[in-house]
Short mmCIF file of C-alpha atoms and ligand atoms in Angstrom, two decimals:
data_model
loop_
_atom_site.label_atom_id
_atom_site.label_comp_id
_atom_site.label_asym_id
_atom_site.label_seq_id
_atom_site.Cartn_x
_atom_site.Cartn_y
_atom_site.Cartn_z
CA MET Q 1 -23.21 -34.79 26.74
CA SER Q 2 -19.79 -32.82 28.85
CA GLU Q 3 -19.65 -29.81 28.73
CA PRO Q 4 -15.88 -28.88 26.35
CA ARG Q 5 -13.33 -28.16 28.82
CA LYS Q 6 -11.60 -24.31 28.00
CA LEU Q 7 -8.73 -23.35 27.05
CA TYR Q 8 -5.77 -20.02 27.97
CA VAL Q 9 -2.77 -19.86 26.12
CA ARG Q 10 -0.99 -16.94 26.70
CA SER Q 11 2.54 -16.57 24.50
CA PHE Q 12 5.20 -13.85 25.77
CA GLY Q 13 8.41 -13.26 23.32
CA CYS Q 14 8.68 -14.40 19.44
CA GLN Q 15 6.07 -14.67 16.44
CA MET Q 16 8.29 -18.28 17.28
CA ASN Q 17 5.47 -18.49 20.68
CA VAL Q 18 2.30 -16.99 18.89
CA TYR Q 19 2.97 -20.26 16.32
CA ASP Q 20 3.84 -22.89 19.27
CA ALA Q 21 0.91 -21.54 20.60
CA GLN Q 22 -1.75 -22.14 17.77
CA ARG Q 23 -0.01 -25.08 17.32
CA MET Q 24 -0.53 -26.53 20.75
CA THR Q 25 -4.14 -24.61 20.87
CA ASP Q 26 -4.78 -27.49 17.25
CA THR Q 27 -3.38 -30.35 19.49
CA LEU Q 28 -5.45 -30.57 22.16
CA ALA Q 29 -9.31 -29.17 19.86
CA ARG Q 30 -9.08 -32.84 19.30
CA GLU Q 31 -8.69 -33.30 22.59
CA GLY Q 32 -12.11 -31.47 23.28
CA TYR Q 33 -10.54 -28.14 24.63
CA VAL Q 34 -11.47 -24.98 23.46
CA GLU Q 35 -10.52 -21.44 23.58
CA THR Q 36 -11.22 -19.22 26.22
CA GLU Q 37 -10.20 -15.06 25.85
CA THR Q 38 -9.51 -15.02 29.43
CA PRO Q 39 -7.62 -17.12 32.18
CA ASP Q 40 -11.08 -16.74 34.97
CA ASP Q 41 -12.98 -20.01 33.61
CA ALA Q 42 -10.32 -21.52 31.90
CA ASP Q 43 -10.07 -25.21 32.69
CA LEU Q 44 -6.64 -25.30 31.39
CA VAL Q 45 -3.58 -22.18 31.81
CA ILE Q 46 -0.55 -22.23 29.31
CA LEU Q 47 1.69 -19.72 29.52
CA ASN Q 48 4.08 -19.51 26.90
CA THR Q 49 7.24 -18.35 27.99
CA CYS Q 50 10.65 -16.38 26.71
CA HIS Q 51 13.52 -17.08 28.11
CA ILE Q 52 15.91 -14.44 26.35
CA ARG Q 53 16.08 -11.42 28.01
CA GLU Q 54 15.66 -11.66 32.21
CA LYS Q 55 12.21 -9.44 32.20
CA ALA Q 56 10.88 -11.46 30.16
CA ALA Q 57 11.74 -14.49 32.45
CA GLU Q 58 10.55 -13.18 35.19
CA LYS Q 59 7.68 -12.05 33.64
CA VAL Q 60 5.92 -15.87 33.26
CA TYR Q 61 6.52 -15.53 37.93
CA SER Q 62 4.83 -12.99 37.95
CA GLU Q 63 2.05 -14.18 36.01
CA LEU Q 64 2.07 -17.12 37.54
CA GLY Q 65 1.51 -15.28 41.35
CA ARG Q 66 -1.64 -13.41 39.71
CA LEU Q 67 -2.75 -17.00 38.13
CA LYS Q 68 -2.42 -19.00 41.93
CA LYS Q 69 -4.23 -16.03 44.10
CA ALA Q 70 -7.04 -15.76 41.54
CA GLN Q 71 -7.88 -19.61 42.11
CA GLU Q 72 -7.53 -19.38 46.19
CA GLU Q 73 -9.82 -15.77 45.43
CA ALA Q 74 -12.49 -18.26 43.53
CA GLY Q 75 -12.10 -21.00 45.69
CA ARG Q 76 -10.88 -22.78 42.13
CA ARG Q 77 -9.15 -25.31 40.57
CA GLN Q 78 -7.24 -24.64 37.08
CA MET Q 79 -4.43 -26.72 35.66
CA ILE Q 80 -1.61 -24.94 35.46
CA ALA Q 81 0.71 -26.11 32.25
CA VAL Q 82 4.28 -23.83 31.42
CA ALA Q 83 5.95 -24.60 28.28
CA GLY Q 84 8.36 -22.36 25.66
CA CYS Q 85 12.20 -21.35 26.94
CA VAL Q 86 11.34 -20.72 30.89
CA ALA Q 87 10.28 -24.45 30.75
CA GLN Q 88 13.43 -25.41 28.99
CA ALA Q 89 16.08 -23.73 30.28
CA GLU Q 90 14.63 -24.09 33.99
CA GLY Q 91 12.61 -27.09 34.22
CA ALA Q 92 11.68 -29.04 37.57
CA GLU Q 93 13.19 -25.61 39.13
CA ILE Q 94 10.12 -23.65 38.15
CA ILE Q 95 8.16 -26.12 40.06
CA LYS Q 96 10.00 -25.48 43.24
CA ARG Q 97 9.44 -21.35 42.74
CA ALA Q 98 5.51 -21.51 42.55
CA ARG Q 99 3.81 -24.54 43.22
CA ALA Q 100 0.85 -23.73 41.93
CA VAL Q 101 2.23 -25.78 38.39
CA ASP Q 102 1.72 -28.76 37.29
CA LEU Q 103 3.25 -28.87 34.13
CA VAL Q 104 6.79 -28.08 32.86
CA VAL Q 105 6.54 -28.42 29.18
CA GLY Q 106 9.65 -28.29 26.87
CA PRO Q 107 9.44 -26.42 23.63
CA GLN Q 108 9.89 -30.34 21.61
CA SER Q 109 7.81 -31.77 23.77
CA TYR Q 110 4.40 -30.19 22.36
CA HIS Q 111 3.24 -33.02 20.66
CA LYS Q 112 3.38 -35.40 24.49
CA LEU Q 113 0.80 -32.47 25.35
CA PRO Q 114 -2.36 -35.12 25.40
CA GLU Q 115 -0.14 -37.11 28.28
CA LEU Q 116 1.02 -35.37 29.64
CA ILE Q 117 -1.93 -33.28 30.72
CA ALA Q 118 -3.55 -36.52 31.03
CA GLN Q 119 -0.22 -37.62 33.99
CA ALA Q 120 -1.05 -34.54 35.52
CA GLU Q 121 -4.59 -35.33 35.87
CA ALA Q 122 -4.26 -38.75 37.45
CA ARG Q 123 -1.66 -37.24 40.40
CA GLY Q 124 -4.74 -34.99 40.37
CA SER Q 125 -3.99 -32.10 44.10
CA ASN Q 126 0.07 -33.69 44.81
CA ARG Q 127 1.29 -30.63 42.87
CA ARG Q 128 4.52 -31.29 44.42
CA ALA Q 129 5.35 -33.60 41.44
CA GLY Q 130 4.51 -31.95 38.82
CA ILE Q 131 5.37 -32.48 35.30
CA VAL Q 132 8.60 -32.43 33.79
CA GLU Q 133 9.14 -33.41 30.12
CA THR Q 134 12.29 -30.73 29.13
CA GLU Q 135 13.86 -33.77 26.41
CA PHE Q 136 14.40 -33.68 23.13
CA PRO Q 137 12.51 -35.98 21.84
CA LEU Q 138 14.61 -37.67 18.62
CA GLU Q 139 11.04 -38.34 16.65
CA ASP Q 140 10.05 -34.45 14.80
CA LYS Q 141 7.42 -32.87 16.58
CA PHE Q 142 5.78 -31.54 13.53
CA ASP Q 143 4.95 -34.61 12.36
CA PHE Q 144 3.26 -35.36 14.88
CA LEU Q 145 1.15 -32.13 16.10
CA PRO Q 146 -1.95 -31.43 13.84
CA ALA Q 147 -2.90 -28.88 11.26
CA PRO Q 148 -5.77 -26.17 12.44
CA THR Q 149 -8.82 -26.93 11.02
CA PRO Q 150 -10.17 -24.39 8.41
CA ALA Q 151 -12.69 -22.54 11.55
CA ALA Q 152 -9.34 -21.94 13.71
CA ILE Q 153 -7.82 -21.02 10.73
CA ALA Q 154 -10.39 -18.19 9.59
CA ARG Q 155 -10.96 -16.59 12.66
CA ARG Q 156 -6.61 -16.35 12.36
CA GLY Q 157 -6.82 -13.56 9.59
CA PRO Q 158 -5.84 -13.65 6.64
CA THR Q 159 -1.91 -14.10 7.94
CA ALA Q 160 -0.33 -16.59 9.28
CA PHE Q 161 3.43 -17.26 10.84
CA VAL Q 162 5.01 -21.17 8.92
CA THR Q 163 7.86 -22.12 10.81
CA VAL Q 164 10.08 -23.75 8.65
CA GLN Q 165 13.00 -24.03 10.75
CA GLU Q 166 14.31 -23.98 14.00
CA GLY Q 167 17.18 -23.11 16.48
CA CYS Q 168 20.15 -21.84 16.18
CA ASP Q 169 23.86 -23.28 15.98
CA LYS Q 170 25.86 -19.33 15.95
CA PHE Q 171 26.58 -19.94 20.26
CA CYS Q 172 26.04 -16.17 20.31
CA THR Q 173 27.94 -15.16 23.26
CA PHE Q 174 25.26 -12.99 25.00
CA CYS Q 175 22.24 -15.84 23.66
CA VAL Q 176 20.67 -18.61 25.79
CA VAL Q 177 18.52 -19.98 22.45
CA PRO Q 178 21.58 -22.24 21.21
CA TYR Q 179 20.80 -24.24 24.12
CA THR Q 180 16.87 -23.67 24.08
CA ARG Q 181 16.00 -24.49 21.39
CA GLY Q 182 18.34 -26.55 20.33
CA ALA Q 183 20.53 -27.31 17.22
CA GLU Q 184 19.62 -25.75 13.77
CA VAL Q 185 17.29 -27.91 11.97
CA SER Q 186 14.92 -26.92 9.35
CA ARG Q 187 11.73 -28.13 8.80
CA PRO Q 188 11.37 -30.69 5.13
CA LEU Q 189 10.98 -28.30 2.14
CA ALA Q 190 7.04 -30.34 0.99
CA LYS Q 191 5.04 -30.40 4.22
CA ILE Q 192 6.19 -26.23 4.73
CA LEU Q 193 4.50 -26.46 1.12
CA ASP Q 194 1.50 -28.59 2.30
CA GLU Q 195 1.10 -26.87 5.34
CA VAL Q 196 1.39 -23.13 3.45
CA ILE Q 197 -1.50 -24.62 0.88
CA ARG Q 198 -4.18 -25.72 3.71
CA LEU Q 199 -3.38 -22.12 4.91
CA ALA Q 200 -3.62 -20.13 1.78
CA GLU Q 201 -7.20 -22.62 0.84
CA GLY Q 202 -8.69 -21.58 4.56
CA GLY Q 203 -8.09 -17.42 3.23
CA VAL Q 204 -4.28 -16.66 5.06
CA ARG Q 205 -3.05 -14.42 1.90
CA GLU Q 206 0.49 -13.72 3.50
CA VAL Q 207 2.49 -16.05 5.09
CA THR Q 208 5.88 -14.93 7.34
CA LEU Q 209 8.21 -18.28 7.49
CA ILE Q 210 9.61 -18.10 11.08
CA GLY Q 211 12.30 -19.69 12.27
CA GLN Q 212 15.85 -18.59 15.20
CA ASN Q 213 18.02 -18.25 11.68
CA VAL Q 214 15.66 -18.35 9.02
CA ASN Q 215 18.08 -17.62 6.53
CA ALA Q 216 20.85 -20.46 7.31
CA TYR Q 217 16.90 -22.34 5.76
CA HIS Q 218 18.90 -25.66 4.40
CA GLY Q 219 15.33 -28.63 4.13
CA ILE Q 220 15.69 -31.79 2.20
CA ASP Q 221 14.07 -31.06 -0.94
CA SER Q 222 11.82 -33.88 -3.07
CA THR Q 223 15.76 -34.41 -5.10
CA GLY Q 224 16.53 -35.70 -1.49
CA GLY Q 225 18.70 -32.65 -1.87
CA ALA Q 226 18.38 -28.69 0.68
CA ALA Q 227 16.42 -26.89 -0.93
CA ASN Q 228 17.23 -22.38 0.70
CA LEU Q 229 15.57 -20.46 1.80
CA ALA Q 230 15.34 -18.69 -1.72
CA GLU Q 231 14.02 -21.31 -3.40
CA LEU Q 232 11.77 -21.99 0.00
CA VAL Q 233 9.78 -18.50 -0.41
CA ARG Q 234 10.15 -19.48 -4.53
CA ARG Q 235 7.50 -22.16 -3.29
CA VAL Q 236 5.31 -20.93 -1.26
CA ALA Q 237 5.29 -17.63 -3.75
CA GLN Q 238 3.70 -19.71 -5.94
CA VAL Q 239 1.11 -21.22 -3.52
CA PRO Q 240 -2.28 -20.14 -4.82
CA GLY Q 241 -4.32 -17.99 -3.47
CA ILE Q 242 -0.55 -16.52 -1.05
CA ALA Q 243 -0.01 -12.56 -1.82
CA ARG Q 244 2.46 -12.17 0.29
CA VAL Q 245 5.69 -13.97 1.79
CA ARG Q 246 7.93 -12.50 4.44
CA TYR Q 247 10.63 -14.39 6.44
CA THR Q 248 12.62 -13.43 10.18
CA THR Q 249 14.31 -13.38 11.51
CA SER Q 250 18.48 -13.51 9.68
CA HIS Q 251 21.64 -13.64 10.48
CA PRO Q 252 23.58 -11.47 8.28
CA ARG Q 253 25.72 -13.91 7.97
CA ASP Q 254 23.78 -16.32 5.97
CA MET Q 255 22.10 -12.89 2.84
CA ASP Q 256 23.36 -15.34 0.18
CA ASP Q 257 23.39 -14.04 -3.45
CA GLU Q 258 20.26 -15.49 -3.92
CA LEU Q 259 18.13 -14.87 -1.27
CA ILE Q 260 19.39 -11.07 -2.44
CA ALA Q 261 17.43 -12.07 -5.71
CA ALA Q 262 14.82 -13.19 -4.19
CA HIS Q 263 14.55 -9.98 -3.64
CA ARG Q 264 14.94 -8.10 -7.41
CA ASP Q 265 12.64 -10.70 -8.85
CA MET Q 266 9.43 -11.41 -6.27
CA PRO Q 267 7.16 -9.37 -6.06
CA ALA Q 268 6.07 -11.49 -3.28
CA LEU Q 269 8.43 -11.27 -0.72
CA MET Q 270 7.70 -7.62 0.93
CA PRO Q 271 9.79 -5.01 0.62
CA TYR Q 272 11.14 -5.20 4.61
CA LEU Q 273 13.30 -6.92 6.00
CA HIS Q 274 14.34 -7.77 9.25
CA LEU Q 275 18.07 -8.15 9.95
CA PRO Q 276 19.83 -7.89 13.25
CA VAL Q 277 23.67 -6.77 13.52
CA GLN Q 278 23.44 -6.01 17.22
CA SER Q 279 26.27 -3.25 17.32
CA GLY Q 280 27.91 -0.68 15.19
CA SER Q 281 31.48 -2.35 16.36
CA ASN Q 282 34.02 -4.24 15.09
CA ARG Q 283 35.15 -5.10 18.91
CA ILE Q 284 31.87 -5.71 20.25
CA LEU Q 285 30.43 -7.67 17.14
CA ALA Q 286 33.61 -10.14 17.52
CA ALA Q 287 32.73 -10.13 21.32
CA MET Q 288 29.42 -10.90 21.04
CA ASN Q 289 31.07 -13.75 18.04
CA ARG Q 290 29.00 -12.48 15.21
CA ARG Q 291 31.12 -13.70 13.03
CA HIS Q 292 30.62 -11.28 11.09
CA ASP Q 293 32.20 -7.21 11.08
CA ARG Q 294 30.14 -4.00 10.17
CA GLU Q 295 31.54 -3.97 7.15
CA LEU Q 296 28.99 -6.71 5.74
CA PHE Q 297 26.17 -5.19 7.49
CA PHE Q 298 26.97 -2.10 5.65
CA ASP Q 299 27.44 -3.59 2.15
CA ILE Q 300 24.01 -6.61 2.77
CA VAL Q 301 22.23 -3.57 2.94
CA GLU Q 302 23.16 -1.95 -0.37
CA ARG Q 303 23.11 -4.31 -1.57
CA VAL Q 304 19.92 -5.49 -1.17
CA ARG Q 305 18.80 -1.59 -2.06
CA ALA Q 306 20.87 -2.28 -4.83
CA ALA Q 307 18.39 -6.01 -5.23
CA ARG Q 308 14.95 -3.43 -4.59
CA PRO Q 309 15.96 -0.35 -4.20
CA ASP Q 310 12.44 0.52 -2.21
CA THR Q 311 13.11 -2.56 0.88
CA ALA Q 312 13.48 -1.03 4.55
CA PHE Q 313 15.36 -2.42 7.67
CA SER Q 314 14.77 -3.03 10.33
CA SER Q 315 17.11 -4.69 12.94
CA ASP Q 316 17.91 -5.86 17.21
CA PHE Q 317 20.26 -4.20 19.15
CA ILE Q 318 21.84 -4.28 22.14
CA VAL Q 319 23.38 -2.25 24.51
CA GLY Q 320 25.49 -2.80 26.74
CA PHE Q 321 27.47 -5.99 26.46
CA PRO Q 322 30.22 -6.56 28.91
CA GLY Q 323 33.30 -4.15 27.70
CA GLU Q 324 31.38 -1.58 25.46
CA THR Q 325 32.78 1.84 25.78
CA ASP Q 326 32.22 5.02 24.43
CA GLU Q 327 33.36 4.57 20.95
CA ASP Q 328 31.77 1.13 20.84
CA PHE Q 329 28.86 2.86 21.29
CA ALA Q 330 29.04 5.88 19.43
CA ASP Q 331 29.53 3.15 16.42
CA THR Q 332 26.08 1.53 17.12
CA LEU Q 333 24.73 5.60 16.97
CA ASP Q 334 26.83 6.02 13.24
CA LEU Q 335 25.77 2.54 12.21
CA VAL Q 336 22.76 3.35 12.42
CA ALA Q 337 22.46 6.78 11.18
CA LYS Q 338 24.60 5.55 8.52
CA VAL Q 339 21.75 2.44 7.39
CA GLY Q 340 18.17 4.25 8.55
CA PHE Q 341 15.92 2.14 10.05
CA ALA Q 342 12.48 1.92 9.50
CA SER Q 343 11.39 -0.02 12.79
CA ALA Q 344 13.55 -1.31 15.08
CA PHE Q 345 14.36 -3.50 18.72
CA SER Q 346 16.17 -2.43 21.48
CA PHE Q 347 17.43 -3.86 24.15
CA LYS Q 348 20.16 -3.03 27.81
CA TYR Q 349 21.63 -6.09 27.57
CA SER Q 350 21.01 -8.67 29.86
CA PRO Q 351 23.06 -11.55 31.42
CA ARG Q 352 21.81 -14.82 31.13
CA PRO Q 353 22.65 -18.05 33.01
CA GLY Q 354 25.47 -20.66 31.10
CA THR Q 355 25.54 -18.37 27.93
CA PRO Q 356 29.83 -17.57 27.91
CA ALA Q 357 29.07 -13.02 28.69
CA ALA Q 358 27.19 -13.39 31.84
CA SER Q 359 30.46 -14.91 33.50
CA LEU Q 360 33.37 -11.94 31.87
CA GLU Q 361 34.34 -9.87 33.77
CA ALA Q 362 33.43 -5.97 32.30
CA GLN Q 363 29.93 -5.89 33.36
CA LEU Q 364 28.38 -2.09 32.91
CA PRO Q 365 26.73 -0.12 35.61
CA GLU Q 366 22.79 -0.25 34.58
CA ASP Q 367 22.91 4.22 34.23
CA VAL Q 368 24.64 3.50 31.53
CA LYS Q 369 23.01 0.57 29.57
CA SER Q 370 20.28 3.42 30.59
CA ALA Q 371 21.62 6.18 28.81
CA ARG Q 372 23.24 4.60 26.13
CA ILE Q 373 19.67 2.25 25.29
CA HIS Q 374 17.69 6.37 25.84
CA ALA Q 375 19.85 8.01 23.31
CA LEU Q 376 20.19 4.63 20.62
CA GLN Q 377 15.60 4.88 21.03
CA ALA Q 378 15.66 8.81 20.03
CA LEU Q 379 17.57 8.59 17.34
CA LEU Q 380 15.47 4.85 16.13
CA ASP Q 381 12.99 6.94 17.29
CA ARG Q 382 13.67 9.39 15.08
CA GLN Q 383 14.80 7.57 11.75
CA LYS Q 384 11.00 5.63 12.03
CA ALA Q 385 8.77 9.07 12.46
CA ALA Q 386 11.00 10.35 9.72
CA PHE Q 387 9.97 6.82 7.93
CA ASP Q 388 6.60 7.04 7.82
CA GLU Q 389 6.31 10.90 7.12
CA ALA Q 390 7.92 10.09 4.40
CA CYS Q 391 4.52 7.75 3.67
CA ARG Q 392 2.12 10.44 3.27
CA GLY Q 393 0.63 10.51 -0.27
CA LYS Q 394 3.20 6.47 -0.79
CA ARG Q 395 0.84 4.46 -2.97
CA PHE Q 396 0.25 0.43 -0.72
CA ASP Q 397 -1.18 -2.67 -1.96
CA ILE Q 398 -2.63 -2.68 2.04
CA LEU Q 399 -3.02 -6.43 3.10
CA LEU Q 400 -6.80 -5.72 4.70
CA GLU Q 401 -6.90 -7.91 7.55
CA LYS Q 402 -9.00 -6.64 10.77
CA PRO Q 403 -11.79 -4.00 12.03
CA GLY Q 404 -11.12 -0.70 12.86
CA ARG Q 405 -12.18 0.62 15.81
CA PHE Q 406 -15.02 2.65 14.30
CA PRO Q 407 -18.02 1.04 12.05
CA GLY Q 408 -17.12 0.39 8.08
CA GLN Q 409 -13.05 1.12 9.39
CA LEU Q 410 -9.96 -1.50 8.31
CA ILE Q 411 -7.44 -2.30 9.77
CA GLY Q 412 -4.61 -3.51 7.27
CA ARG Q 413 -0.48 -3.19 6.60
CA SER Q 414 1.37 -2.39 4.66
CA PRO Q 415 4.65 -3.44 2.86
CA TYR Q 416 6.38 -2.64 5.94
CA LEU Q 417 3.85 -4.17 8.70
CA GLN Q 418 2.52 0.02 9.62
CA SER Q 419 -0.86 -0.46 10.71
CA VAL Q 420 -2.64 1.26 7.70
CA VAL Q 421 -6.65 2.04 8.38
CA VAL Q 422 -9.40 2.56 5.78
CA GLU Q 423 -12.68 2.65 5.39
CA ALA Q 424 -13.84 -0.51 3.50
CA PRO Q 425 -17.23 -3.30 3.78
CA LYS Q 426 -15.92 -5.54 6.02
CA GLU Q 427 -15.97 -8.17 3.81
CA ALA Q 428 -12.87 -6.53 1.91
CA ILE Q 429 -11.14 -8.47 5.23
CA GLY Q 430 -8.61 -11.04 3.48
CA THR Q 431 -8.06 -8.50 0.08
CA LEU Q 432 -5.48 -5.99 -0.53
CA ALA Q 433 -6.72 -2.84 -1.47
CA ARG Q 434 -4.52 0.30 -3.45
CA VAL Q 435 -4.31 3.40 -1.08
CA GLU Q 436 -2.83 6.31 -0.86
CA ILE Q 437 -1.15 7.59 2.53
CA ARG Q 438 -3.29 10.50 3.54
CA GLU Q 439 -2.45 10.65 8.08
CA VAL Q 440 0.23 9.62 9.53
CA SER Q 441 0.93 9.52 13.11
CA THR Q 442 2.65 7.69 15.55
CA LYS Q 443 0.78 4.76 15.85
CA SER Q 444 -0.60 3.79 12.33
CA LEU Q 445 -1.19 5.34 8.77
CA ALA Q 446 -4.51 6.21 7.83
CA GLY Q 447 -5.13 6.72 3.60
CA ASP Q 448 -7.75 6.54 1.13
CA ILE Q 449 -8.56 3.39 -1.48
CA LEU Q 450 -7.93 4.23 -4.53
CA ASP Q 451 -11.65 4.26 -7.17
CA GLY Q 452 -13.25 1.14 -4.55
CA GLU Q 453 -10.75 -1.20 -5.97
CA PHE Q 454 -9.48 -4.37 -4.14
CA PHE Q 455 -7.57 -6.85 -5.43
CA SER Q 456 -7.65 -10.50 -4.54
CA ALA Q 457 -4.80 -12.81 -4.66
CA ARG Q 458 -6.01 -15.23 -7.15
CA PRO Q 459 -3.90 -16.88 -9.23
CA ALA Q 460 -0.40 -18.25 -8.31
CA GLY Q 461 1.42 -15.03 -6.27
CA GLU Q 462 0.07 -12.59 -9.05
CA SER Q 463 -3.36 -9.98 -7.81
CA ARG Q 464 -6.58 -10.53 -10.01
CA LEU Q 465 -8.15 -6.73 -9.74
CA ILE Q 466 -11.68 -7.15 -9.09
CA GLY Q 467 -13.97 -4.95 -8.18
CA GLN Q 468 -15.87 -3.82 -4.51
CA ASP Q 469 -19.11 -5.26 -6.07
CA GLU Q 470 -18.04 -8.35 -6.05
CA ILE Q 471 -16.87 -7.75 -2.80
CA VAL Q 472 -19.84 -6.50 -1.56
CA GLY Q 473 -22.71 -9.14 -3.42
CA GLU Q 474 -21.19 -11.53 -2.23
CA LYS Q 475 -18.38 -14.42 -0.56
CA LEU Q 476 -14.90 -13.58 -1.89
CA GLU Q 477 -14.03 -17.67 -3.15
CA ALA Q 478 -11.49 -19.07 -1.23
N1 5AD T 501 20.21 -9.49 25.89
C1 5AD T 501 19.84 -7.74 25.16
N2 5AD T 501 19.08 -8.65 24.61
C2 5AD T 501 19.15 -10.04 24.07
N3 5AD T 501 18.68 -10.47 22.66
C3 5AD T 501 19.35 -11.55 22.69
N4 5AD T 501 19.82 -11.74 24.01
C4 5AD T 501 19.84 -11.15 24.79
C5 5AD T 501 20.90 -10.55 26.38
N5 5AD T 501 21.19 -11.85 26.47
C6 5AD T 501 18.35 -9.24 21.75
C7 5AD T 501 19.26 -9.35 20.38
C8 5AD T 501 18.08 -11.33 19.42
C9 5AD T 501 16.65 -9.84 19.94
C10 5AD T 501 15.54 -11.45 19.76
O1 5AD T 501 16.72 -10.30 21.43
O2 5AD T 501 18.73 -8.49 19.79
O3 5AD T 501 18.46 -10.28 18.70
FE1 SF4 T 502 21.15 -16.16 19.38
FE2 SF4 T 502 23.71 -15.31 17.83
FE3 SF4 T 502 21.42 -17.32 17.13
FE4 SF4 T 502 20.27 -15.27 16.73
S1 SF4 T 502 21.98 -16.01 15.75
S2 SF4 T 502 19.49 -16.82 18.07
S3 SF4 T 502 21.45 -14.19 18.59
S4 SF4 T 502 23.14 -17.47 19.29
#
């Protein structure tokens, strides 16, 4: 029998790329590829790229340079594919700029990878004739991407991302997503549920529903009508084995009453909401074409907190959008101070080719952007530290995910996605434990499992208390 070919996939950027990387791996597993941990011994290297900011896109080219150098030094030939949003946005330009690339494949064509690889192989070392596939095909790639095997699910651990919606119709003036990922499309409810059932049977306990505009979800249901995200969350939470549900990333305009009520009514929906606001200035929000003002954001925060008082918020911010004045920026700091975030991502505005904001005249100098991002991050860091500190002494259910750094330790996640280190046997991975938080540091929390008790996630959505003996003594039933 011939040796299996080795595949190395490196993902940049958002969680959708993590999900896509898994689906590409599943597709190529059928072709006899096995995953490897480093690019060094790989026959095929896929860089799954991000185009959202200039820095993210440039990383691809430096990585391609590194790969080419390593290949030359080792005197070996690997196939190199560029996937993801840079592939979609730049297409054949990539092959012109980085000659080591054999194949460029956009996110809507991953189901075609086997045939594209075969075409690239047929061209052999004639790299000038690299293959480029960046169409938005009519067929739905999800119908052709194979599901992960039980072994692949088990290897990936008890949490999983599931793409439920892709693309965006909002056209914020700074953002490339509507161009790279295309128009907003939702997957049918039944197909998502099938995927979640399979994941749960393989040991997954927490599912994060992902989409560039996930709360605009409107997938077709069994009656031919459209199910919204609240309905999808409810159905996913009912899948036996699923204990926790999250969704990301959302737009304030699509936080409807039903979704807010879901935060009140569904204990499996984690009390942690990532809701990008980008700016606290109404003038800048309008220039960004966000189609809402700061008052709407405050209103949502208030309503979600009223529905579920233990909800914590995270968000995305952009500083230095063209024309942003000191007063506008002060409004962003003021919004942050008023809401109080458990965590957040903040970025300097990065002009992206083809987006309306990139051609605005009032681009801000780098030093202004830098000063603002430092001020904003200092405030967000203080809020995060205060939130973490307030967790000391609190009791949470922690989903135990993987071994810790030292023997006898496991690392799990709190409802707020904080890493929590506990002492527990490795057989407890994939269960929930009731934990009292004892220590707080910048990177993680540490806690004690109360009474040595763990929870499995059966039956449907509700946690069942099980004794430690059951875990230590025998494998948990799936
Ligand atoms: N410049 C800086 N940040 C951006 N983001 C999206 N486009 C840009 C850009 N051109 C940020 C937004 C978005 C997150 C995923 O990336 O905050 O929510
Ligand atoms: Fe980009 Fe705006 Fe769509 Fe989010 S909502 S993906 S920021 S265009």
